[in-house]
Coordinates of C-alpha atoms in Angstrom, one line a residue:
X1 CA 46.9 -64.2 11.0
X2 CA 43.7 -65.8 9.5
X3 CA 42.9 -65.4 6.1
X4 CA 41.1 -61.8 5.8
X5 CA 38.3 -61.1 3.4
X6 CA 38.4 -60.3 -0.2
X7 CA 38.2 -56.8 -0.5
X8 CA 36.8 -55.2 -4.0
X9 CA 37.3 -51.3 -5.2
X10 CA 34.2 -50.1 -7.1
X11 CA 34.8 -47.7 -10.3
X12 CA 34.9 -44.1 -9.2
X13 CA 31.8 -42.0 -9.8
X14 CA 31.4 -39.0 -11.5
X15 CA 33.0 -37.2 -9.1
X16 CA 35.7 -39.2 -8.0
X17 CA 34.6 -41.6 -5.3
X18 CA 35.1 -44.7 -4.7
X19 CA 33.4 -47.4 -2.9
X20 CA 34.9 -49.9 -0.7
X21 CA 33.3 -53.5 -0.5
X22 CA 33.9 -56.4 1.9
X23 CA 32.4 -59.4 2.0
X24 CA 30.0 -58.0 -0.1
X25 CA 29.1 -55.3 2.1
X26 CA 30.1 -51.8 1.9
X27 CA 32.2 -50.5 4.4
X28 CA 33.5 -46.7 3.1
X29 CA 34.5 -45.1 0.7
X30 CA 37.4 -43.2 -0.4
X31 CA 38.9 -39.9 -2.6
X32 CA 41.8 -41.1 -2.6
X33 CA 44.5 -44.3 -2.0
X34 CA 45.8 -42.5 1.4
X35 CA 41.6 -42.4 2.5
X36 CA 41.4 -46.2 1.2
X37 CA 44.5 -47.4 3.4
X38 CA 42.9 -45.6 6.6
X39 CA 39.7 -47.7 6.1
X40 CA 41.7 -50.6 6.0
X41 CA 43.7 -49.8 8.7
X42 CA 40.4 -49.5 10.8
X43 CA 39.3 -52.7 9.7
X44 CA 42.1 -54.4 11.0
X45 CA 44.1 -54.9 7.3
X46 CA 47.6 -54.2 7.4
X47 CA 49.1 -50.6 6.8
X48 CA 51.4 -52.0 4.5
X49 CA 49.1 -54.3 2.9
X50 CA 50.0 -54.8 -1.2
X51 CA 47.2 -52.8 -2.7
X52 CA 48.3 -54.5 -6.2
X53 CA 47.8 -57.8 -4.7
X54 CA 45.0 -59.3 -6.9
X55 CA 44.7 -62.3 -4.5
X56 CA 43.1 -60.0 -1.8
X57 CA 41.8 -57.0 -3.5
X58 CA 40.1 -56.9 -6.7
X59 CA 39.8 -53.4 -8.5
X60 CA 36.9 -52.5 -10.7
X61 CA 37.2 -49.6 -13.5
X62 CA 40.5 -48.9 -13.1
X63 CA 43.6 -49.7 -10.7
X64 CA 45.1 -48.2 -7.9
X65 CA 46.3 -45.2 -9.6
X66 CA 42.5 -44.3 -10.7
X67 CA 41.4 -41.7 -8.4
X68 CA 39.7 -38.8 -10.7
X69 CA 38.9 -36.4 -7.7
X70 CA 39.4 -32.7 -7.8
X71 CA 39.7 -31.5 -4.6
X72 CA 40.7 -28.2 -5.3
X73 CA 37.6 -27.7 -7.1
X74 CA 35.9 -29.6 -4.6
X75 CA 36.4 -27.5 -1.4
X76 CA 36.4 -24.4 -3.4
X77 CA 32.3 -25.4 -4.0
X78 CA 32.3 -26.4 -0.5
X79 CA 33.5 -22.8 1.1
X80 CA 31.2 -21.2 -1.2
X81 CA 28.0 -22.7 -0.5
X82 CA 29.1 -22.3 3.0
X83 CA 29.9 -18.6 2.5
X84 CA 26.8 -17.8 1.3
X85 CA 24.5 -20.0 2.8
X86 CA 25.8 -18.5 6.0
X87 CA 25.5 -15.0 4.6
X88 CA 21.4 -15.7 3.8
X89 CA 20.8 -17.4 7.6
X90 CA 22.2 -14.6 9.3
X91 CA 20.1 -12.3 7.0
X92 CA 16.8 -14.1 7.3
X93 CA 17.8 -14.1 11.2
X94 CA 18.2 -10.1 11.2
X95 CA 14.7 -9.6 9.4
X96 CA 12.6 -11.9 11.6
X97 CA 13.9 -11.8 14.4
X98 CA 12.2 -7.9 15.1
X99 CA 9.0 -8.9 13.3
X100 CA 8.8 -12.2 15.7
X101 CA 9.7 -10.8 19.3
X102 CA 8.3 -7.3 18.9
X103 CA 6.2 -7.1 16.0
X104 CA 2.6 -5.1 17.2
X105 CA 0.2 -7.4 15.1
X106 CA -0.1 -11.1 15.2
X107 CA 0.4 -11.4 11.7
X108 CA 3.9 -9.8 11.6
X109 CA 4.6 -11.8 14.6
X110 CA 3.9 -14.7 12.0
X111 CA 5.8 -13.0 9.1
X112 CA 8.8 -12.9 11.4
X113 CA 8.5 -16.7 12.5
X114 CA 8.4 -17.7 9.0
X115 CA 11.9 -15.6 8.3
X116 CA 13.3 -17.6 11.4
X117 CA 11.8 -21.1 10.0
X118 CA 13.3 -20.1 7.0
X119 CA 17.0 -19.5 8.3
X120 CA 16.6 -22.7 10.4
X121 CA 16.3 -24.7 7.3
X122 CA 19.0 -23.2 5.9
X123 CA 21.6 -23.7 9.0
X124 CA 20.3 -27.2 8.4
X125 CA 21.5 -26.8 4.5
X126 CA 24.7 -25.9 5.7
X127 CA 25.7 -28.9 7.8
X128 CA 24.3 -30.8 4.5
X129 CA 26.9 -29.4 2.5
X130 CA 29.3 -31.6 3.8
X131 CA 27.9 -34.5 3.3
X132 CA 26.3 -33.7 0.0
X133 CA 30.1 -32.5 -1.1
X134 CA 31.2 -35.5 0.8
X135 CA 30.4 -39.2 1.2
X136 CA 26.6 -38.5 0.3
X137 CA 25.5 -40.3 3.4
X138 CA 21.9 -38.9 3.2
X139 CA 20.1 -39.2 0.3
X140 CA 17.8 -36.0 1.5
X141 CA 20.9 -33.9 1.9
X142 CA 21.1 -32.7 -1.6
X143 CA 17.2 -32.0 -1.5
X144 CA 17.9 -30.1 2.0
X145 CA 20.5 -27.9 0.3
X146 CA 18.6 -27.1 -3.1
X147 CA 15.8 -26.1 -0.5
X148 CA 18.2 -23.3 1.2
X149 CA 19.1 -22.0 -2.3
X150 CA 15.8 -21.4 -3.7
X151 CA 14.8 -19.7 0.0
X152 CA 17.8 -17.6 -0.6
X153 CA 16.9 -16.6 -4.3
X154 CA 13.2 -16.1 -3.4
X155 CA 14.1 -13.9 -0.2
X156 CA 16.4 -11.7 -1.8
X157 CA 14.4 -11.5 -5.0
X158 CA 12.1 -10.0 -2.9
X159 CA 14.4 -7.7 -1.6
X160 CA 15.5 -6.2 -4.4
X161 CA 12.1 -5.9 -6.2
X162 CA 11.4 -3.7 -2.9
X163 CA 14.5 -2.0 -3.3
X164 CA 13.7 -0.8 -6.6
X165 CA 10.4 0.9 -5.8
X166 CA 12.5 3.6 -4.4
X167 CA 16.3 3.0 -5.3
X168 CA 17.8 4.7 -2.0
X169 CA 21.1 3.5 -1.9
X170 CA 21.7 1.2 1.2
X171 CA 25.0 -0.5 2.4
X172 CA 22.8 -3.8 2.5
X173 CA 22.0 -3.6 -1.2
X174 CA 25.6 -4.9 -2.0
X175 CA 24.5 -8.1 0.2
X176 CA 20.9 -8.1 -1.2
X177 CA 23.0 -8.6 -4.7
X178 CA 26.0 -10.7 -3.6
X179 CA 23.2 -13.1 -2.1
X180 CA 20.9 -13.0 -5.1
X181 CA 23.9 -13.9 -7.6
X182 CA 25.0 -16.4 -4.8
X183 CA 21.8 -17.9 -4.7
X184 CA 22.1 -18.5 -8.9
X185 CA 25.1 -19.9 -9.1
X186 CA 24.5 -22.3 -6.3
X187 CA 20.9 -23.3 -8.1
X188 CA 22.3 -23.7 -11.3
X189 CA 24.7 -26.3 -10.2
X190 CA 22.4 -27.9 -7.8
X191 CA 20.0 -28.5 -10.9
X192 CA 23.0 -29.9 -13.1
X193 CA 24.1 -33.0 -9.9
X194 CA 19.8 -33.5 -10.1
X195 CA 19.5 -34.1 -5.8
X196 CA 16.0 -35.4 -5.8
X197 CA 16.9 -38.6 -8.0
X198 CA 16.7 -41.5 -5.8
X199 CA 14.8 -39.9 -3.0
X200 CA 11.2 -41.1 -2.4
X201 CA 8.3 -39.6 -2.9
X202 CA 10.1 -36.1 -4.3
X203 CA 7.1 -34.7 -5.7
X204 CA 5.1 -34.4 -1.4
X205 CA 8.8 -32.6 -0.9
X206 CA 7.8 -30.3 -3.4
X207 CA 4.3 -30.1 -2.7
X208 CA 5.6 -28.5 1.2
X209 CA 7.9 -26.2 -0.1
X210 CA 5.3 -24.2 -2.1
X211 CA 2.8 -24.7 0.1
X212 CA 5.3 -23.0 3.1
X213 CA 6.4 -20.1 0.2
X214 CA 2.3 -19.3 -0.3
X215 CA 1.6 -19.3 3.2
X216 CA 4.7 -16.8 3.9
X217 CA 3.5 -14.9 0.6
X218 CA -0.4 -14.5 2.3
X219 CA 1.2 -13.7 5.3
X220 CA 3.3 -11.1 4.1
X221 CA 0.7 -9.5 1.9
X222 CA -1.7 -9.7 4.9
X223 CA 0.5 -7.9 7.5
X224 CA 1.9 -5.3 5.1
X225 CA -1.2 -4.1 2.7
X226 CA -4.7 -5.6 4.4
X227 CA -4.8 -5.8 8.6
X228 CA -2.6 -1.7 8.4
X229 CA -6.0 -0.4 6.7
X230 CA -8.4 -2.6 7.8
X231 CA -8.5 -0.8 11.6
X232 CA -9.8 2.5 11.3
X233 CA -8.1 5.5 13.2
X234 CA -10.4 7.4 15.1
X235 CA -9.9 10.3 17.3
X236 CA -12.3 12.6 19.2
X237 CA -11.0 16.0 20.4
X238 CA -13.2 18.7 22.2
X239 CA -11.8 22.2 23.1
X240 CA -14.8 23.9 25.6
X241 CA -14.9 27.1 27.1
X242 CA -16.7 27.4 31.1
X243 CA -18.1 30.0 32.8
X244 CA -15.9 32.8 33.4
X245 CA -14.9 33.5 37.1
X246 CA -13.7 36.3 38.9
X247 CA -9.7 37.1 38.9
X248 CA -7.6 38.5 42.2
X249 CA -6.8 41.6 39.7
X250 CA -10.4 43.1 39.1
X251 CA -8.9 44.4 35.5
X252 CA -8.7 41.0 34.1
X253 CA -10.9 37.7 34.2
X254 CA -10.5 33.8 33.9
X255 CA -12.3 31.4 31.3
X256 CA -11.8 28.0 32.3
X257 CA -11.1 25.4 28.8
X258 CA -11.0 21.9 28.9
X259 CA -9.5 19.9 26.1
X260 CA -10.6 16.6 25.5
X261 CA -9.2 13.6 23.5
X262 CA -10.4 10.1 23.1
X263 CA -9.6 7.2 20.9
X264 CA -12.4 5.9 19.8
X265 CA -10.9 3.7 17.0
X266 CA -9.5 0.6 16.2
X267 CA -6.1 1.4 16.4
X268 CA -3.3 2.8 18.9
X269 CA -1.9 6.0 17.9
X270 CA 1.4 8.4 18.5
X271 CA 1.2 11.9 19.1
X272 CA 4.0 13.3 16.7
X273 CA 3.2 16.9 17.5
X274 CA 0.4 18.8 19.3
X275 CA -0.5 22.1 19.8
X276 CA -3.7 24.3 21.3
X277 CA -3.9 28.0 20.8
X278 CA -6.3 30.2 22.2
X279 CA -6.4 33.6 19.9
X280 CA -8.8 36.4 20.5
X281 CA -10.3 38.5 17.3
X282 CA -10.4 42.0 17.0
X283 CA -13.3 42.8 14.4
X284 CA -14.0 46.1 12.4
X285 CA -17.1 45.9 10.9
X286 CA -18.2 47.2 7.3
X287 CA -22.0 48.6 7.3
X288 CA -21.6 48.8 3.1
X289 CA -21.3 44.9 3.2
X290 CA -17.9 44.8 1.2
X291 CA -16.5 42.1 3.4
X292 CA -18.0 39.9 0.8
X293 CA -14.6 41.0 -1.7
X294 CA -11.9 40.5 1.2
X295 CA -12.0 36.8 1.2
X296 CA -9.8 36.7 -2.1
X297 CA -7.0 38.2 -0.4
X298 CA -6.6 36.5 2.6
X299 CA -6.9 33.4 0.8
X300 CA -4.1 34.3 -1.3
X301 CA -2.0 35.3 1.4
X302 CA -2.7 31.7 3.1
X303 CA -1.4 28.9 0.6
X304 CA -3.9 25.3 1.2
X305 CA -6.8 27.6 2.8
X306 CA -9.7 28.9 2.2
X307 CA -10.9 31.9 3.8
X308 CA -14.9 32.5 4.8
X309 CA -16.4 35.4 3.6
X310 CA -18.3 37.5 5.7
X311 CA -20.4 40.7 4.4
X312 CA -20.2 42.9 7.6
X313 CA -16.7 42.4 8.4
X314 CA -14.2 45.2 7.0
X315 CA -10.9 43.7 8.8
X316 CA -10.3 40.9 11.6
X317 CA -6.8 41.0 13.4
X318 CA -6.0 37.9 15.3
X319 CA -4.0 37.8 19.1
X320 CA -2.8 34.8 20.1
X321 CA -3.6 34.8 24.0
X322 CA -2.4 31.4 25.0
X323 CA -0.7 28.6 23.6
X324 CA 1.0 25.5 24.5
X325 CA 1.4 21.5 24.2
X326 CA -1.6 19.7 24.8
X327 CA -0.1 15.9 25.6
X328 CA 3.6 15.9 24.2
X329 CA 5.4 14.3 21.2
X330 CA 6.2 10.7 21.4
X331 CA 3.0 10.2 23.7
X332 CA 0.7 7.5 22.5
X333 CA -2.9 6.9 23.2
X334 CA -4.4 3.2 23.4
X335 CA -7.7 2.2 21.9
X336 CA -10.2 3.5 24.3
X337 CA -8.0 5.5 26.1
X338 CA -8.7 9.4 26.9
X339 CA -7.2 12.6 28.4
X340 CA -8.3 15.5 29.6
X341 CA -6.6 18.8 30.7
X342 CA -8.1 21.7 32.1
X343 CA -6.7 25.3 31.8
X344 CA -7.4 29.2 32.8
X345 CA -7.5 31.5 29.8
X346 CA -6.7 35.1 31.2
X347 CA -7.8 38.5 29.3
X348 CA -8.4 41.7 30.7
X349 CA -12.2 42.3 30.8
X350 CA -12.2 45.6 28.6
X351 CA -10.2 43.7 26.1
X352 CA -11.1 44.9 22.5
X353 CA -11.5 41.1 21.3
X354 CA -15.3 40.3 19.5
X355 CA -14.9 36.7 19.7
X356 CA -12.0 33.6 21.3
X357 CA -11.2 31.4 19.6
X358 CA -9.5 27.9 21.4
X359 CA -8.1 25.2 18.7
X360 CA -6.6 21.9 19.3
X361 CA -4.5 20.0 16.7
X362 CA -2.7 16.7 17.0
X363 CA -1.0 15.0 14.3
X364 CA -0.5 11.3 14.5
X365 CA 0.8 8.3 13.4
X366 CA -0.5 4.9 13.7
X367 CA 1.0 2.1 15.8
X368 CA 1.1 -0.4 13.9
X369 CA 2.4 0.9 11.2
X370 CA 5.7 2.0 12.9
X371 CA 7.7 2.1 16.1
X372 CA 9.2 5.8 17.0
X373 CA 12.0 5.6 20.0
X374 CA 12.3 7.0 23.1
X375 CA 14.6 9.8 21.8
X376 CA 12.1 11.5 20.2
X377 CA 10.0 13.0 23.4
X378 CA 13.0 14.7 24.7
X379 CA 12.7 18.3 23.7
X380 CA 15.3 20.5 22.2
X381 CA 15.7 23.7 22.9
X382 CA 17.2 26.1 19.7
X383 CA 18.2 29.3 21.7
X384 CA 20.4 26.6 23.9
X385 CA 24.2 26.0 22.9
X386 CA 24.8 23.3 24.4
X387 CA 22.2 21.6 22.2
X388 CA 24.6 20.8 19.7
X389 CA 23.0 20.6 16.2
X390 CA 20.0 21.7 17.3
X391 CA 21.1 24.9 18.6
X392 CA 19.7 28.2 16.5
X393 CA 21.8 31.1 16.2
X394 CA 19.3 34.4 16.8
X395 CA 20.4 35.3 13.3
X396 CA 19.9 32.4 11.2
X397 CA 16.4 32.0 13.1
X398 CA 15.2 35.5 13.5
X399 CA 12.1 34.5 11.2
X400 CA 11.4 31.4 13.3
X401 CA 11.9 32.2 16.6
X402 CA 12.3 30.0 19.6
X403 CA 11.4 27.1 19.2
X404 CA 11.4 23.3 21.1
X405 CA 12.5 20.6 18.5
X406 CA 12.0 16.7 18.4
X407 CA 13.6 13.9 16.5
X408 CA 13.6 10.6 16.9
X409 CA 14.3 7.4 14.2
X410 CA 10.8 5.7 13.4
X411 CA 11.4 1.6 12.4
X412 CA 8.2 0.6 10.4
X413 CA 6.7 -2.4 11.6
X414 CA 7.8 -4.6 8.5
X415 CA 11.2 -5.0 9.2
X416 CA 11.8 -5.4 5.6
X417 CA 10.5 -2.3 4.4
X418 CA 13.5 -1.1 7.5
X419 CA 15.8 -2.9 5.3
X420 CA 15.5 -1.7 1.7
X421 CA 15.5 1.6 2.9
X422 CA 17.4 5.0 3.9
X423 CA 16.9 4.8 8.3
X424 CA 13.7 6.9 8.7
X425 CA 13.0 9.8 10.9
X426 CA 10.6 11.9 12.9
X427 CA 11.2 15.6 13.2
X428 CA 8.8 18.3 15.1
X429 CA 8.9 22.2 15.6
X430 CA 6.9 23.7 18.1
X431 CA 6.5 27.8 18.7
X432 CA 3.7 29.3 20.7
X433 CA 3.6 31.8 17.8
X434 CA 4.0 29.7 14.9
X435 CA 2.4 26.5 16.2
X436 CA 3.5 23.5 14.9
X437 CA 5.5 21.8 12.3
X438 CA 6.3 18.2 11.9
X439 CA 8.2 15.8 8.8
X440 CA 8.9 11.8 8.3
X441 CA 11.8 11.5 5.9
X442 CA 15.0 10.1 5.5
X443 CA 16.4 13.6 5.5
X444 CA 19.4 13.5 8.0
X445 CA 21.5 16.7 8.2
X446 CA 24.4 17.1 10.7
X447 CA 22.2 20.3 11.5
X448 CA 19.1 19.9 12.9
X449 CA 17.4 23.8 12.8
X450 CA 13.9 24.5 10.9
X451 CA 15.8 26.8 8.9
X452 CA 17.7 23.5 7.5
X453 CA 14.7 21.5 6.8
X454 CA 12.7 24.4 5.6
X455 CA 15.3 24.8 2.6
X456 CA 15.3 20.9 2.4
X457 CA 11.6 21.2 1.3
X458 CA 12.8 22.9 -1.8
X459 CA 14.8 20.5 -2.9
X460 CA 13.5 17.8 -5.9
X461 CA 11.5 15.3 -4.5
X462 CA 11.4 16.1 -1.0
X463 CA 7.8 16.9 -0.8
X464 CA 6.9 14.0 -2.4
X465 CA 8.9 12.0 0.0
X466 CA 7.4 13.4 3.0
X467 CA 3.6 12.5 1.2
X468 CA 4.9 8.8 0.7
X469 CA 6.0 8.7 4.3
X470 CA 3.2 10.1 6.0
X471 CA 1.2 7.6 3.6
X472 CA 3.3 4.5 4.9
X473 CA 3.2 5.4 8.7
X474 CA -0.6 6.3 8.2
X475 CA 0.6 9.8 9.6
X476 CA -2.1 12.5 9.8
X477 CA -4.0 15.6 11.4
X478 CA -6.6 15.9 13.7
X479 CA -8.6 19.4 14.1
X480 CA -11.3 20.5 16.3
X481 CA -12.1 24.0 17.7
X482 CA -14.4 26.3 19.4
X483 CA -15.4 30.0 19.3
X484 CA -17.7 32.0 21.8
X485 CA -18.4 35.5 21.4
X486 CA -16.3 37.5 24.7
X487 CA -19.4 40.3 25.3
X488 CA -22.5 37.9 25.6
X489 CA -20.3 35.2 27.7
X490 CA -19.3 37.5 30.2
X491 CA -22.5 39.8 30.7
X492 CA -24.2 36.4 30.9
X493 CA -21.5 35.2 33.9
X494 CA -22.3 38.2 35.9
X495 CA -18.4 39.2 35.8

């Protein structure tokens, strides 16, 4: 065997490590004197080689027995960055990934992208560990890490800061936490080992990283606050009476209505609930003009409206004629799309009715605020059993009626508003009598009846909650109507 080359043993470093040197290059390094021997071995040296031999190897700040690693310690650190900078790239996955694929507005779309940028980097951070815990192969690997921290302590700072503008406890707020601490820890000793010494140009690295952070802060505050108010809603309804025609039966007669919608706005819409009623009023009139004093009552006896005050009415009874959906729950209508439907209102022709009356009301919620499932346009029925939860009994309801309910879960387009909150959902009652009757809330009762939600309303803060949801999902009513007086229309028609 030739003569091999001297082989020197560098003082370990702070953590342990020692480098291995031949022939003045640098061929390993090792935690330990079993790791030194393998590099050896792979060299071609001996396995049994002398290790104390001075004449072949040459130690440097300390001898063969001088190996200071801890690694307990060290793969304790090593599973726990793991752990939980795992724990943040499946979470940034879980809130982009909605946002980016099937977010309604390019800027969420972006929003979500820059949650999936985000938990690239930080798979990336995780197959830096190693190496960083390790050999240190990579000078950047240490920076690539302390870059996956601080996304995790920004992200889940976030978090909970939206958390705690309503403090609805959430299974995910123990992760939000756990993360957050996580994220702490893992900066704090990141700061202490100093990665960005010995790495060039550190400050450009630093420079990217806020620049990326403002970019996802714009973004954020663009998709969320601005571009959801900046696109008006507008709807135009019509409800018209035609010319009355003829009926088979000579005792009654038909008045043709057509109800009209259009969106006219900026912005798609859903139809949570809808109704049209058709009523006929029967007037008895006051010749002393005290009609004037009425209006006081009737506005007391109707909570949120104002009744009009007219001097030559004594008393005005209302009959609902006809009533009905107009275009469904869970409908939507585009920007610039309409619909029409045409009906036959039928009264008898001596009816007792002054005037008729034909309202149309749709409450809506905009698109791109939130996303409502499928669920929620299948109608239940309370007086049906097999309806489950949603099934009345004729006693608990006899104040309601029948009814149709709906209910769906509503996802706002943010998915991380979704996250730091209670699941949200949308609930509508419809009666031909009663008319219509609709909530957002987190309010999620094993039963679903009016008679359940109705007492839910009196509970602390439910109101409230309802306000702030039909805020957030830019929920609201739209009203139109029309009134002809019955006499003039049909002596006019000829009928």
């Amino acid at each position: 065997m030739g003569i091999q080359p001297w082989v020197t043993v560098e003082p370990p470093d702070y953590r342990g490590l020692r480098k291995i040197i031949v022939d003045s290059e640098t061929v390993g390094s090792a935690w330990s004197l079993r790791e030194m021997r393998k590099i050896l071995s792979r060299l071609g040296y001996s396995e049994t080689i002398d290790l104390e031999d001075s004449s072949s190897i040459h130690w440097h700040g300390g001898d063969s027995k001088t190996w200071p690693d801890h690694p307990r310690r060290r793969h304790v650190i090593i599973v726990l960055m793991i752990a939980g900078m795992l724990g943040s790239v499946i979470l940034h996955l879980f809130i982009g990934w909605p946002d980016a694929f099937e977010g309604l507005t390019f800027a969420q779309r972006i929003v979500g992208a820059l949650f999936i940028l985000a938990g690239a980097v930080q798979g990336a951070a995780i197959f830096a560990i190693f190496d960083y815990w390790g050999r240190r192969q990579s000078k950047l690997s240490g920076v690539v890490v302390l870059i996956g921290a601080l996304i995790a302590l920004g992200t889940n700072s976030l978090l909970l800061f939206m958390w705690l503008e309503e403090r609805e406890f959430i299974a995910y707020l123990l992760v939000f936490i756990s993360l957050w601490v996580w994220s702490l820890w893992a900066l704090c000793l990141l700061i202490r080992e100093k990665p960005w010494e010995g790495v060039r140009h550190p400050n450009r690295i630093a420079v990217g990283v806020v620049a990326t952070a403002i970019l996802t802060a714009v973004s954020l505050a663009y998709s969320t606050m601005y571009q959801p108010t900046a696109a008006p809603v507008h709807l135009l309804l019509k409800a018209e009476f035609g010319k009355p025609q003829e009926s088979p039966d000579p005792k009654y007669v038909h008045i043709p209505l057509r109800l009209h919608v259009k969106n006219s706005g900026g912005i798609a819409v859903y139809v949570i609930n809808d109704d049209y009623t058709v009523a006929g009023s029967s007037v008895r009139y006051a010749d002393s003009g005290e009609g004037l004093k009425r209006w006081k009552n009737e506005t007391e006896e109707s909570p949120g409206y104002v009744a009009e005050a007219e001097r030559y009415i004594r008393n005005n009874e209302e009959t609902i004629v006809s009533s009905g959906h107009f275009y469904g729950p869970g409908g939507w209508f585009e920007v610039g799309e309409e619909y029409t439907e045409e009906t036959v209102i039928r009264i008898p022709k001596d009816s007792a009715f002054d005037t008729l009356e034909a309202r149309l009301t749709i409450v809506i919620m905009r698109k791109d605020r939130g996303k409502i499932n499928e669920e929620f346009s299948i109608p239940r029925m309370s007086w049906k059993k097999y309806e489950g939860s949603y099934y009345c009994p004729p006693v608990e309801c006899r104040e309601y009626g029948e009814y149709v309910a709906y209910r769906g879960r509503v996802r706002h387009n943010n998915n991380l508003i979704n996250v730091t909150r209670r699941p949200r959902y949308v609930t509508a009652f419809w009666n031909p009598e009663f008319g219509n009757n609709d909530f957002i809330s987190s309010f999620n009762p094993k039963k679903k009846t009016q008679v359940v939600f109705d007492k839910a309303l009196t509970e602390k803060g439910a109101e409230e909650e309802m306000e702030r949801e039909s805020a957030r999902y830019g929920a609201g009513v739209v009203f139109t109507y029309s009134e002809i007086p019955i006499k003039a229309l049909l002596s006019r028609s000829g009928v």
